[in-house]
Every structure is written in structure tokens, then in C-alpha cells.
């Protein structure tokens, strides 16, 4: 049996209205305000960890050191938080992606909404993603300097919703480049598969003449 | 019972780049850098003309010249006997190959009018690029040059190249002996396919077209076999250890590789420049050449030809 769900924006309006009205009524004389209850956004989380490291050398030397490797994984986690977990949990559009991508890649992101999980059903509970350890492959130049690092992502996420579980699988490559000491996504090739729960059946009214 | 909607979205992003077919053959497998201490055959030389750097935001067509020279044991001089101008439109991801038969007569800067293959003897790939670029009216920032041994080694490293042989081909001089149809050619066989001109009444003109067919086949093969970033890194690294590169960084090559990955091989135009007989073996461009070049140079896509 399907339940009627308040659209997310409508819920936000109701919540905002409640807060405003509550604030307006705060000038009254009753100091024994009853405790307020608010809807806590569901927590959607997951942590990528470092997998095996491979170095493809254009020259005879070159390695990806441990701190850079961890920094790339940290960047992967920052991307997942900003583009996947937070938008699912809050329903809000992703923010801060510009700082995670190179300028050229960021321009492409603006036209590719599938880089982030937005516009999906509201979670009814917490969820934790399963993320395989992230293998890194570094490309080093003839001088042994790291030019690019690719992080291969395999993520599986099951999020409870009022209409059943929502399943998201993301897999593919995020290619990182160091820009002023920060690892940023220079290009990506991601496949996203989403299995969405059924929407509630529409309510129909039969009219008889 | 719950019905699930299944949404599959494939994103092949990348801060785009520009390259073309040879870019596939080259940028993909050939990056460059002469690597001190690496004792391996040099498959090819990649040369940058000028200082412009290709970047993913690039919206203008990018041109590069592929040169197969005849340098081999007993033959010196490195004439540019296989000449292909590749134009890639990074906005539409379309590519066009203009094939210049080696006997095409063109003005060579500083050397008068001569067979175009002589430009490589006079001034190497840069002068060859200037010669063809001047004829067509485009700036050619990248050249890729290989010789017999380099070509064979490159193709063999790829595990052969898939080619759809257009017709029965037999020629003992080139070693050509092919039945028509799709097949994978080793380095030696790919060279024979590329060199055979005696099978065809139109000689070098048909040969030039076949060389471009081989490049297009290589592009498709590279796209099929290097689908992950890790495999692309590996291809670039291997190629870099066997390629001498002049003026191009690995990062730029990666960007060019990404562009090559977006070009649909089935949509690449393979056009040999229109020629008429000239004095001796010098073949003159016909009047149809200039409209063709004008159509090509604005966006690397042929709309009217």
C-alpha cells in the first residue's frame, strides 16, 4: 500500500513556516515552551579507503608517495560527500563542486547533472555506502613526476525510502591532477545506475453520472 | 509487488580535448619523450609546431599531420611518402582525414614547387607541415612521423590492427596478399597493406586512401581496448618510452587522447585530395581542391564535399 508523501520542497515550506510562526510567537509570556521536534535529515555516509597503487612510468623512475595517495583518496571522499551523500540526504543541490574539479572539468560538470545524485526520493532512514578500496594508477613523466592519478570507484548504496529501497551503483574513473597542491578532478568517466522505488499510485476518483 | 525503474547513465566526460584519428594512432599509443636510459626502438616522433597548447576548453578545430617516411635499411633521406592531414572538431567530435599522395606538387617554402614528399627531406616534419598547411590554409600544430621499423613495432605492440580490407590485394613488391574483409594485421602485414599501390589502377591515390583506412581502424581498436583511465595511462606510458617527443607534455597528450576517444571512427571522413596529371610524376591539384580545403579548414568537417 502506498502512502502519500509530502514533496520535499513542500516539507521544507512547512518546516520553515513552523519555525517562523514559532519565532513570532516567541514574544509571548509563556517561558515554559514545550520542546520542539524537528525532522533530522537522514545520514547518508560512506568512506573510501586506499586500494592498491600502480604506477605507469613514461620514464625509468617515478612513484606516487603515500601522502599524495592518501590525499587523492581524501579528494574522492570529498567528492562523494558533496556530490552523492549530502544531496541524497538533504535534497539540496550539491555545493562546492568547483573546488573539487579543475576549472576545465568544472565547466563540463555544469552540463552533466549525473555527476551528482540530485532529485532523488527522500530517505526515510540512514544509509551507508559500500565502497571497494580505491585502486590508484599514477602516470609519471620522463622526469619521474606524477602527472595524473586515476582513482577507480566502485560504490553501492541502498537508501531506505517510504516507497522501498533506492539503490545506487556508481563505478568508473576519477582522474586527478594536482593544482596548486590540491588534487582535483581533471576528467572522469563514471557510469551510474539507479534503481528507484515505485512512486505512489495516483489517487483516482470515479465519477458516476 | 514493487516495480523498479532502472536508469543507466553513462558519462564520458573529460575536459575535452582535441585530436583526431592519428591522434588515436598516435596520441593514444604514442606519446613521446625520449627517455634516457631506455634502450628501445623509437616508434615515432611527435613534434609540436609553435607554442599553442591544446586544452580541454579548446573549441577551434585542431589539425595534425601524420607522416610515414620511407627511411629503412638501404634508403636514406626520409621522404614523406605517406601524408595525412587530420582535422578534428572538438565541439562536434568529428574528424576528417585529407590524404596527400606523395607525388602531389606543392610549393615548398624556400624550395619552389616540388613533390610534397621532398619537404621532409628539406626540412623534416615542420617544413612538411608548413607546406601542407600553406596549401590548405590551416595551421598544423602537431606532426607525427614514423618509419618502416617504427610502424611495424607500434602495430605489433598493439597486438595488430583491425582493418577492413576493401578489395583483393596482391603485390609482391610490398608483400601485399589480402582477401577483402575485416581482419587483424600484424605490423609487417599492416605495412604491406599501407605500401601496396600496384594492385590499384590509381596507384598512390588508392594507397593513400588505404593508409587512412588503417588509421581509422587503429582508432576504433584503441577505443575498444583502452576504456579505463588506467589502461590509457598504460598505453601512454608504453608509447612514451618508444617515442621521441619534441615540445609536448604528457598532460597535453592525455588531453588529446581523450579527444580521440570521443571520435566515432565510423563517421571519420577519408578523402584523398583531387589530383590531375602533371609533368612527370608531379600531380597537380585540380580546381576542386580549393573548395574542398575551404570546406575543411573552417571546422575540420566537410559539409559540401
Coordinates of C-alpha atoms in Angstrom, one line a residue:
Chain A
X1 CA 0.0 0.0 0.0
X2 CA 1.4 3.3 -0.9
X3 CA 1.4 6.3 1.4
X4 CA 1.0 9.9 0.4
X5 CA 4.3 11.7 0.7
X6 CA 4.8 15.4 1.0
X7 CA 7.1 16.6 -1.7
X8 CA 10.4 17.7 -0.3
X9 CA 10.0 21.3 -1.2
X10 CA 6.6 21.3 0.4
X11 CA 8.0 19.8 3.5
X12 CA 10.6 22.4 3.6
X13 CA 8.0 25.1 3.3
X14 CA 6.0 23.6 6.2
X15 CA 9.1 23.4 8.3
X16 CA 10.1 26.9 7.5
X17 CA 6.6 28.2 8.2
X18 CA 6.6 26.3 11.5
X19 CA 9.9 27.9 12.5
X20 CA 8.7 31.4 11.5
X21 CA 5.5 31.1 13.4
X22 CA 7.3 29.7 16.4
X23 CA 9.7 32.6 16.3
X24 CA 6.8 35.1 16.0
X25 CA 5.1 33.6 19.0
X26 CA 8.2 33.6 21.0
X27 CA 7.4 37.1 22.3
X28 CA 4.6 35.7 24.4
X29 CA 4.8 35.3 28.2
X30 CA 5.0 31.6 28.4
X31 CA 8.5 30.7 29.2
X32 CA 7.7 27.1 29.6
X33 CA 8.0 26.4 25.9
X34 CA 7.4 22.8 25.1
X35 CA 10.3 21.0 23.4
X36 CA 10.2 21.3 19.6
X37 CA 10.7 18.4 17.4
X38 CA 12.4 18.7 14.0
X39 CA 12.9 16.3 11.2
X40 CA 16.5 15.3 11.2
X41 CA 17.9 14.7 7.7
X42 CA 18.8 11.1 7.2
X43 CA 22.5 10.4 7.4
X44 CA 24.0 9.0 4.2
X45 CA 27.6 8.2 4.6
X46 CA 30.4 6.1 3.3
X47 CA 34.2 6.2 3.3
X48 CA 36.6 5.3 0.5
X49 CA 39.8 3.7 1.5
X50 CA 43.1 3.4 -0.3
X51 CA 43.5 0.3 -2.5
X52 CA 46.5 -0.9 -4.4
X53 CA 48.7 1.6 -6.2
X54 CA 50.1 1.2 -9.7
X55 CA 52.5 3.5 -11.4
X56 CA 52.7 3.8 -15.2
X57 CA 56.1 5.4 -16.0
X58 CA 56.9 7.2 -19.2
X59 CA 60.4 7.2 -18.0
X60 CA 62.6 5.0 -15.8
X61 CA 61.6 6.3 -12.5
X62 CA 58.6 7.8 -10.7
X63 CA 56.3 6.9 -7.8
X64 CA 53.2 8.0 -6.0
X65 CA 54.2 8.7 -2.4
X66 CA 51.9 7.7 0.5
X67 CA 50.9 11.2 1.4
X68 CA 49.8 12.0 -2.2
X69 CA 48.0 8.7 -2.4
X70 CA 46.0 9.4 0.7
X71 CA 45.3 13.0 -0.4
X72 CA 43.8 11.6 -3.6
X73 CA 41.6 9.2 -1.6
X74 CA 40.6 12.1 0.6
X75 CA 39.6 14.0 -2.5
X76 CA 37.5 11.1 -3.6
X77 CA 35.7 11.2 -0.2
X78 CA 35.2 14.9 -0.6
X79 CA 33.6 14.4 -4.0
X80 CA 31.3 11.6 -2.6
X81 CA 30.2 13.7 0.3
X82 CA 29.5 16.8 -1.8
X83 CA 28.0 15.1 -4.9
X84 CA 26.4 12.0 -3.6
X85 CA 25.8 11.7 0.1
X86 CA 24.8 15.2 1.0
X87 CA 22.4 15.7 -1.9
X88 CA 20.7 12.4 -1.2
X89 CA 20.4 13.1 2.5
X90 CA 19.2 16.7 2.2
X91 CA 17.7 17.0 -1.2
X92 CA 19.8 20.1 -1.7
X93 CA 21.8 20.7 -4.9
X94 CA 25.4 19.9 -4.5
X95 CA 27.6 22.8 -3.5
X96 CA 31.4 23.3 -3.6
X97 CA 32.0 21.1 -6.6
X98 CA 34.0 23.8 -8.2
X99 CA 36.7 23.4 -5.6
X100 CA 36.9 19.7 -6.3
X101 CA 37.4 19.9 -10.1
X102 CA 39.9 21.7 -12.2
X103 CA 38.4 24.7 -13.9
X104 CA 38.1 22.9 -17.2
X105 CA 36.4 19.9 -15.7
X106 CA 34.1 22.1 -13.6
X107 CA 32.8 23.7 -16.7
X108 CA 31.9 20.3 -18.0
X109 CA 30.3 19.3 -14.7
X110 CA 27.8 22.2 -15.0
X111 CA 26.3 20.4 -18.0
X112 CA 26.4 16.9 -16.6
X113 CA 24.0 16.6 -13.7
X114 CA 24.7 12.9 -13.4
X115 CA 27.9 13.7 -11.7
X116 CA 25.7 14.2 -8.6
X117 CA 22.8 12.4 -7.1
X118 CA 20.1 15.0 -7.1
X119 CA 16.4 15.0 -7.4
X120 CA 16.0 11.6 -5.8
X121 CA 13.4 10.3 -3.4
X122 CA 13.7 11.4 0.2
X123 CA 15.4 8.9 2.5
X124 CA 13.4 7.5 5.3
X125 CA 16.4 6.4 7.3
X126 CA 20.2 6.3 7.4
X127 CA 22.3 4.6 4.8
X128 CA 26.0 3.7 4.5
X129 CA 27.6 3.1 1.1
X130 CA 29.7 0.1 0.4
X131 CA 32.8 1.3 -1.4
X132 CA 35.5 -1.0 -2.6
X133 CA 39.1 0.0 -1.7
X134 CA 40.0 2.6 -4.3
X135 CA 42.9 1.5 -6.6
X136 CA 45.1 4.3 -7.8
X137 CA 47.0 4.4 -11.0
X138 CA 49.6 7.2 -11.4
X139 CA 51.1 8.4 -14.7
X140 CA 54.6 9.7 -14.3
X141 CA 56.5 11.6 -16.9
X142 CA 60.1 11.1 -18.1
X143 CA 61.4 13.1 -15.1
X144 CA 59.5 10.8 -12.7
X145 CA 57.0 13.5 -11.7
X146 CA 53.4 12.4 -11.2
X147 CA 51.2 14.0 -14.0
X148 CA 47.9 12.4 -13.3
X149 CA 46.3 9.9 -10.9
X150 CA 43.2 7.9 -11.6
X151 CA 41.0 6.6 -8.8
X152 CA 38.7 3.8 -9.7
X153 CA 35.4 4.0 -7.9
X154 CA 33.0 1.1 -7.2
X155 CA 30.2 2.2 -4.9
X156 CA 27.0 0.5 -3.9
X157 CA 24.4 2.4 -1.9
X158 CA 21.0 1.3 -0.6
X159 CA 18.9 4.0 0.8
X160 CA 15.5 3.4 2.5
X161 CA 12.6 5.5 1.4
X162 CA 8.9 5.4 2.2
X163 CA 8.3 3.5 -1.0
X164 CA 11.1 1.0 -0.7
X165 CA 14.8 0.9 -1.1
X166 CA 16.6 3.1 -3.6
X167 CA 19.7 1.5 -5.0
X168 CA 22.6 3.5 -6.5
X169 CA 25.7 2.0 -8.1
X170 CA 28.5 4.2 -9.2
X171 CA 31.6 2.9 -10.9
X172 CA 34.3 4.4 -13.1
X173 CA 37.3 6.6 -13.0
X174 CA 38.0 9.9 -11.5
X175 CA 41.2 11.3 -12.9
X176 CA 43.1 13.7 -10.6
X177 CA 45.6 16.4 -11.2
X178 CA 47.5 18.4 -8.7
X179 CA 46.5 22.0 -8.9
X180 CA 48.5 24.3 -6.6
X181 CA 48.9 21.4 -4.2
X182 CA 45.3 20.3 -4.3
X183 CA 44.2 17.1 -6.0
X184 CA 41.3 18.0 -8.3
X185 CA 39.3 16.0 -10.8
X186 CA 40.6 16.7 -14.2
X187 CA 38.4 14.3 -16.0
X188 CA 36.0 11.5 -15.2
X189 CA 34.3 8.5 -16.8
X190 CA 31.5 7.4 -14.5
X191 CA 28.6 5.1 -15.0
X192 CA 25.7 5.5 -12.7
X193 CA 22.9 3.0 -12.2
X194 CA 19.9 3.9 -10.1
X195 CA 17.0 1.7 -9.1
X196 CA 14.3 3.9 -7.8
X197 CA 11.3 2.8 -5.9
X198 CA 7.9 3.0 -7.4
X199 CA 6.2 6.3 -6.9
X200 CA 2.9 6.2 -5.1
X201 CA 0.0 5.1 -7.2
X202 CA -2.1 8.1 -8.2
X203 CA -5.4 8.6 -6.4
X204 CA -8.3 8.4 -8.8
X205 CA -11.8 9.3 -8.2
X206 CA -14.5 7.6 -10.1
X207 CA -17.3 9.8 -11.1
X208 CA -20.7 8.3 -11.9
X209 CA -23.4 10.0 -13.6
Chain B
X1 CA 4.9 -6.1 -5.9
X2 CA 7.4 -3.4 -6.4
X3 CA 8.3 -2.3 -9.8
X4 CA 11.7 -0.7 -10.2
X5 CA 12.7 1.8 -12.7
X6 CA 16.2 1.2 -13.9
X7 CA 18.1 4.2 -15.0
X8 CA 21.5 3.7 -16.5
X9 CA 23.6 6.7 -17.3
X10 CA 26.9 6.6 -18.9
X11 CA 29.0 9.6 -18.6
X12 CA 32.1 10.0 -20.6
X13 CA 33.2 13.4 -19.6
X14 CA 36.5 14.8 -19.6
X15 CA 37.6 18.2 -20.1
X16 CA 37.7 17.6 -23.7
X17 CA 40.4 17.8 -26.0
X18 CA 41.3 17.8 -29.5
X19 CA 42.8 15.4 -31.7
X20 CA 42.0 13.2 -34.5
X21 CA 42.4 9.9 -35.9
X22 CA 46.0 9.9 -35.9
X23 CA 45.6 11.2 -32.6
X24 CA 44.3 7.9 -31.8
X25 CA 47.0 6.1 -33.6
X26 CA 49.4 8.5 -32.1
X27 CA 48.4 10.3 -29.0
X28 CA 46.9 7.1 -27.8
X29 CA 49.8 4.9 -28.4
X30 CA 52.4 7.4 -28.9
X31 CA 53.1 10.0 -26.5
X32 CA 56.5 11.0 -26.5
X33 CA 59.6 11.9 -24.7
X34 CA 62.9 10.5 -25.5
X35 CA 63.7 8.6 -22.3
X36 CA 67.4 8.5 -21.4
X37 CA 68.4 5.0 -20.4
X38 CA 65.6 3.3 -22.2
X39 CA 67.1 1.1 -24.9
X40 CA 64.1 0.5 -27.1
X41 CA 63.2 1.2 -30.7
X42 CA 61.7 4.5 -31.4
X43 CA 58.3 4.0 -32.9
X44 CA 57.8 7.6 -33.9
X45 CA 58.5 11.2 -33.4
X46 CA 55.8 13.7 -32.3
X47 CA 56.7 17.3 -32.9
X48 CA 54.9 20.4 -31.9
X49 CA 55.0 23.4 -34.2
X50 CA 54.6 26.7 -32.4
X51 CA 53.7 27.3 -28.8
X52 CA 50.0 26.9 -28.7
X53 CA 48.8 24.3 -26.2
X54 CA 45.8 22.3 -26.7
X55 CA 43.4 22.5 -23.7
X56 CA 40.1 21.0 -23.0
X57 CA 38.3 24.3 -23.4
X58 CA 39.6 24.4 -27.0
X59 CA 36.7 25.0 -29.4
X60 CA 38.6 25.6 -32.6
X61 CA 39.5 22.7 -34.9
X62 CA 42.8 21.1 -34.3
X63 CA 45.0 19.8 -37.1
X64 CA 47.8 17.4 -37.2
X65 CA 49.9 15.8 -39.8
X66 CA 50.8 12.2 -40.0
X67 CA 53.9 11.3 -41.9
X68 CA 55.1 7.9 -42.9
X69 CA 58.6 8.2 -44.2
X70 CA 60.5 5.7 -46.4
X71 CA 63.5 5.5 -44.1
X72 CA 64.7 2.0 -43.8
X73 CA 67.9 -0.1 -44.3
X74 CA 69.5 1.0 -47.6
X75 CA 67.2 4.0 -48.0
X76 CA 68.1 7.3 -46.5
X77 CA 66.5 10.8 -46.8
X78 CA 63.3 10.1 -45.1
X79 CA 60.9 11.3 -47.8
X80 CA 57.4 11.8 -46.5
X81 CA 55.7 9.1 -48.7
X82 CA 52.5 8.8 -46.6
X83 CA 51.0 12.2 -45.8
X84 CA 47.7 12.6 -44.0
X85 CA 46.3 15.9 -42.6
X86 CA 43.8 15.1 -39.9
X87 CA 41.4 17.7 -38.7
X88 CA 39.3 17.3 -35.5
X89 CA 36.5 19.4 -34.4
X90 CA 36.5 19.3 -30.6
X91 CA 32.9 20.6 -30.3
X92 CA 31.2 18.1 -32.6
X93 CA 33.9 15.3 -32.1
X94 CA 34.0 14.9 -35.9
X95 CA 37.2 14.2 -37.8
X96 CA 38.3 14.4 -41.4
X97 CA 41.4 13.0 -43.0
X98 CA 42.8 14.6 -46.1
X99 CA 45.2 12.3 -47.8
X100 CA 48.1 13.8 -49.9
X101 CA 49.7 11.3 -52.3
X102 CA 53.4 11.7 -52.2
X103 CA 53.7 13.0 -55.8
X104 CA 51.4 15.9 -55.2
X105 CA 53.1 19.0 -56.5
X106 CA 53.1 21.8 -53.9
X107 CA 55.0 25.0 -53.2
X108 CA 57.5 24.1 -50.5
X109 CA 58.6 27.2 -48.6
X110 CA 62.1 28.1 -49.6
X111 CA 62.4 25.4 -52.2
X112 CA 60.0 26.2 -55.0
X113 CA 57.4 23.7 -56.2
X114 CA 58.2 20.1 -55.8
X115 CA 56.7 16.8 -54.9
X116 CA 55.3 17.2 -51.4
X117 CA 57.3 14.2 -50.1
X118 CA 60.5 16.2 -50.6
X119 CA 59.6 18.7 -47.9
X120 CA 60.5 16.1 -45.3
X121 CA 64.0 15.8 -46.8
X122 CA 64.5 19.6 -46.9
X123 CA 63.2 20.4 -43.5
X124 CA 61.7 17.5 -41.7
X125 CA 58.2 17.3 -40.3
X126 CA 57.9 21.1 -39.5
X127 CA 58.6 22.0 -43.1
X128 CA 56.2 19.3 -44.3
X129 CA 53.6 20.7 -42.0
X130 CA 54.2 24.2 -43.3
X131 CA 54.0 23.0 -46.9
X132 CA 50.7 21.3 -46.5
X133 CA 49.3 23.8 -44.0
X134 CA 50.1 26.6 -46.5
X135 CA 48.3 24.7 -49.3
X136 CA 45.2 24.0 -47.3
X137 CA 45.2 27.3 -45.3
X138 CA 45.5 25.9 -41.8
X139 CA 48.0 25.9 -39.0
X140 CA 49.2 22.5 -38.2
X141 CA 50.5 22.4 -34.6
X142 CA 51.2 18.7 -34.3
X143 CA 53.1 16.3 -36.5
X144 CA 53.6 12.6 -36.0
X145 CA 56.2 10.8 -38.0
X146 CA 57.1 7.2 -38.3
X147 CA 59.2 5.0 -40.4
X148 CA 59.0 1.4 -41.5
X149 CA 60.5 -0.2 -38.4
X150 CA 58.7 2.1 -36.1
X151 CA 55.4 1.5 -37.8
X152 CA 55.9 -2.3 -37.5
X153 CA 56.9 -2.2 -33.9
X154 CA 54.0 0.1 -33.0
X155 CA 51.4 -2.1 -34.6
X156 CA 52.9 -5.2 -33.1
X157 CA 52.8 -3.7 -29.7
X158 CA 49.1 -3.0 -30.2
X159 CA 48.7 -6.7 -30.9
X160 CA 48.0 -5.9 -34.5
X161 CA 45.5 -3.6 -36.1
X162 CA 41.9 -4.3 -37.3
X163 CA 41.4 -3.4 -40.9
X164 CA 38.5 -3.9 -43.3
X165 CA 40.4 -4.6 -46.5
X166 CA 38.4 -3.1 -49.3
X167 CA 39.3 -5.4 -52.1
X168 CA 41.6 -8.3 -53.0
X169 CA 45.1 -7.1 -52.9
X170 CA 48.2 -8.8 -54.3
X171 CA 51.6 -7.1 -54.9
X172 CA 54.9 -8.9 -54.4
X173 CA 56.9 -5.7 -54.0
X174 CA 55.0 -4.6 -51.0
X175 CA 54.3 -8.1 -49.8
X176 CA 50.6 -7.5 -50.1
X177 CA 48.4 -10.5 -50.3
X178 CA 44.9 -9.9 -48.8
X179 CA 41.5 -11.2 -49.2
X180 CA 38.8 -8.5 -48.8
X181 CA 37.1 -8.1 -45.5
X182 CA 37.8 -7.4 -41.8
X183 CA 41.0 -8.8 -40.4
X184 CA 43.7 -8.2 -37.9
X185 CA 47.0 -7.3 -39.4
X186 CA 50.4 -7.7 -37.8
X187 CA 52.9 -5.0 -38.1
X188 CA 54.5 -6.5 -41.2
X189 CA 51.2 -7.1 -42.9
X190 CA 49.9 -3.7 -41.9
X191 CA 52.9 -2.2 -43.6
X192 CA 52.3 -4.2 -46.7
X193 CA 48.7 -3.1 -46.8
X194 CA 49.8 0.5 -46.4
X195 CA 52.5 0.3 -49.1
X196 CA 50.6 -1.6 -51.8
X197 CA 49.9 0.7 -54.8
X198 CA 50.4 -1.7 -57.6
X199 CA 47.2 -3.5 -57.0
X200 CA 45.3 -0.4 -57.9
X201 CA 44.9 1.4 -61.2
X202 CA 45.0 4.7 -59.4
X203 CA 48.3 3.7 -57.7
X204 CA 49.3 6.0 -54.9
X205 CA 45.9 7.6 -54.7
X206 CA 44.3 4.4 -53.7
X207 CA 47.2 3.6 -51.4
X208 CA 46.7 6.9 -49.6
X209 CA 43.1 6.1 -49.0
X210 CA 44.0 2.7 -47.6
X211 CA 46.5 4.2 -45.2
X212 CA 43.7 6.3 -43.8
X213 CA 41.5 3.2 -43.5
X214 CA 44.2 1.7 -41.4
X215 CA 44.4 4.7 -39.2
X216 CA 40.7 4.7 -38.7
X217 CA 40.8 1.0 -37.8
X218 CA 43.5 1.7 -35.3
X219 CA 41.4 4.5 -33.7
X220 CA 38.5 2.1 -33.2
X221 CA 40.7 -0.5 -31.8
X222 CA 42.3 1.8 -29.3
X223 CA 38.9 3.0 -28.2
X224 CA 37.8 -0.6 -27.7
X225 CA 40.9 -1.7 -25.9
X226 CA 41.6 1.2 -23.6
X227 CA 38.3 2.0 -22.0
X228 CA 39.6 2.8 -18.5
X229 CA 41.9 5.6 -17.4
X230 CA 44.3 3.1 -16.0
X231 CA 44.6 1.3 -19.4
X232 CA 45.0 4.7 -21.1
X233 CA 47.8 5.6 -18.7
X234 CA 49.5 2.3 -19.5
X235 CA 49.2 2.9 -23.3
X236 CA 50.6 6.4 -23.0
X237 CA 53.4 5.3 -20.8
X238 CA 54.4 2.5 -23.1
X239 CA 54.2 4.7 -26.1
X240 CA 56.2 7.4 -24.4
X241 CA 59.1 5.1 -23.8
X242 CA 59.2 4.4 -27.5
X243 CA 58.6 7.8 -28.9
X244 CA 60.6 10.9 -29.3
X245 CA 58.6 14.0 -28.5
X246 CA 59.5 17.5 -29.2
X247 CA 57.6 20.2 -27.4
X248 CA 54.6 18.4 -26.0
X249 CA 54.0 17.4 -22.4
X250 CA 52.4 14.2 -21.2
X251 CA 49.4 16.1 -19.8
X252 CA 48.6 17.6 -23.2
X253 CA 48.9 14.2 -24.8
X254 CA 46.5 12.8 -22.3
X255 CA 44.0 15.5 -23.3
X256 CA 44.5 14.8 -26.9
X257 CA 43.9 11.1 -26.2
X258 CA 40.6 12.0 -24.5
X259 CA 39.6 13.8 -27.7
X260 CA 40.5 10.8 -29.8
X261 CA 38.4 8.6 -27.6
X262 CA 35.3 10.7 -28.4
X263 CA 35.6 10.5 -32.2
X264 CA 33.3 7.9 -33.8
X265 CA 35.5 6.0 -36.3
X266 CA 32.6 5.2 -38.4
X267 CA 32.0 8.9 -39.0
X268 CA 35.6 9.9 -39.9
X269 CA 35.7 11.2 -43.4
X270 CA 38.5 9.7 -45.5
X271 CA 39.2 12.0 -48.5
X272 CA 42.1 12.0 -50.9
X273 CA 42.8 15.4 -52.4
X274 CA 41.7 15.8 -56.0
X275 CA 44.6 15.5 -58.4
X276 CA 45.2 15.7 -62.1
X277 CA 48.2 14.5 -64.1
X278 CA 51.2 16.8 -64.2
X279 CA 54.6 16.8 -65.6
X280 CA 56.5 13.6 -64.8
X281 CA 55.1 12.2 -61.6
X282 CA 54.2 15.6 -60.2
X283 CA 50.4 15.5 -59.7
X284 CA 48.7 18.8 -59.7
X285 CA 45.8 19.7 -57.5
X286 CA 42.6 20.2 -59.6
X287 CA 40.3 23.2 -59.3
X288 CA 38.2 21.2 -56.9
X289 CA 40.9 21.3 -54.3
X290 CA 40.4 24.8 -53.1
X291 CA 36.6 24.4 -52.4
X292 CA 37.5 21.2 -50.6
X293 CA 40.2 22.9 -48.5
X294 CA 37.8 25.9 -47.7
X295 CA 35.2 23.4 -46.6
X296 CA 37.7 21.6 -44.4
X297 CA 39.6 24.5 -42.8
X298 CA 36.8 26.3 -41.1
X299 CA 35.7 23.5 -38.8
X300 CA 37.5 20.3 -39.9
X301 CA 34.2 19.0 -41.1
X302 CA 33.2 18.6 -44.7
X303 CA 29.8 19.9 -45.3
X304 CA 29.8 20.4 -49.1
X305 CA 32.2 17.7 -50.1

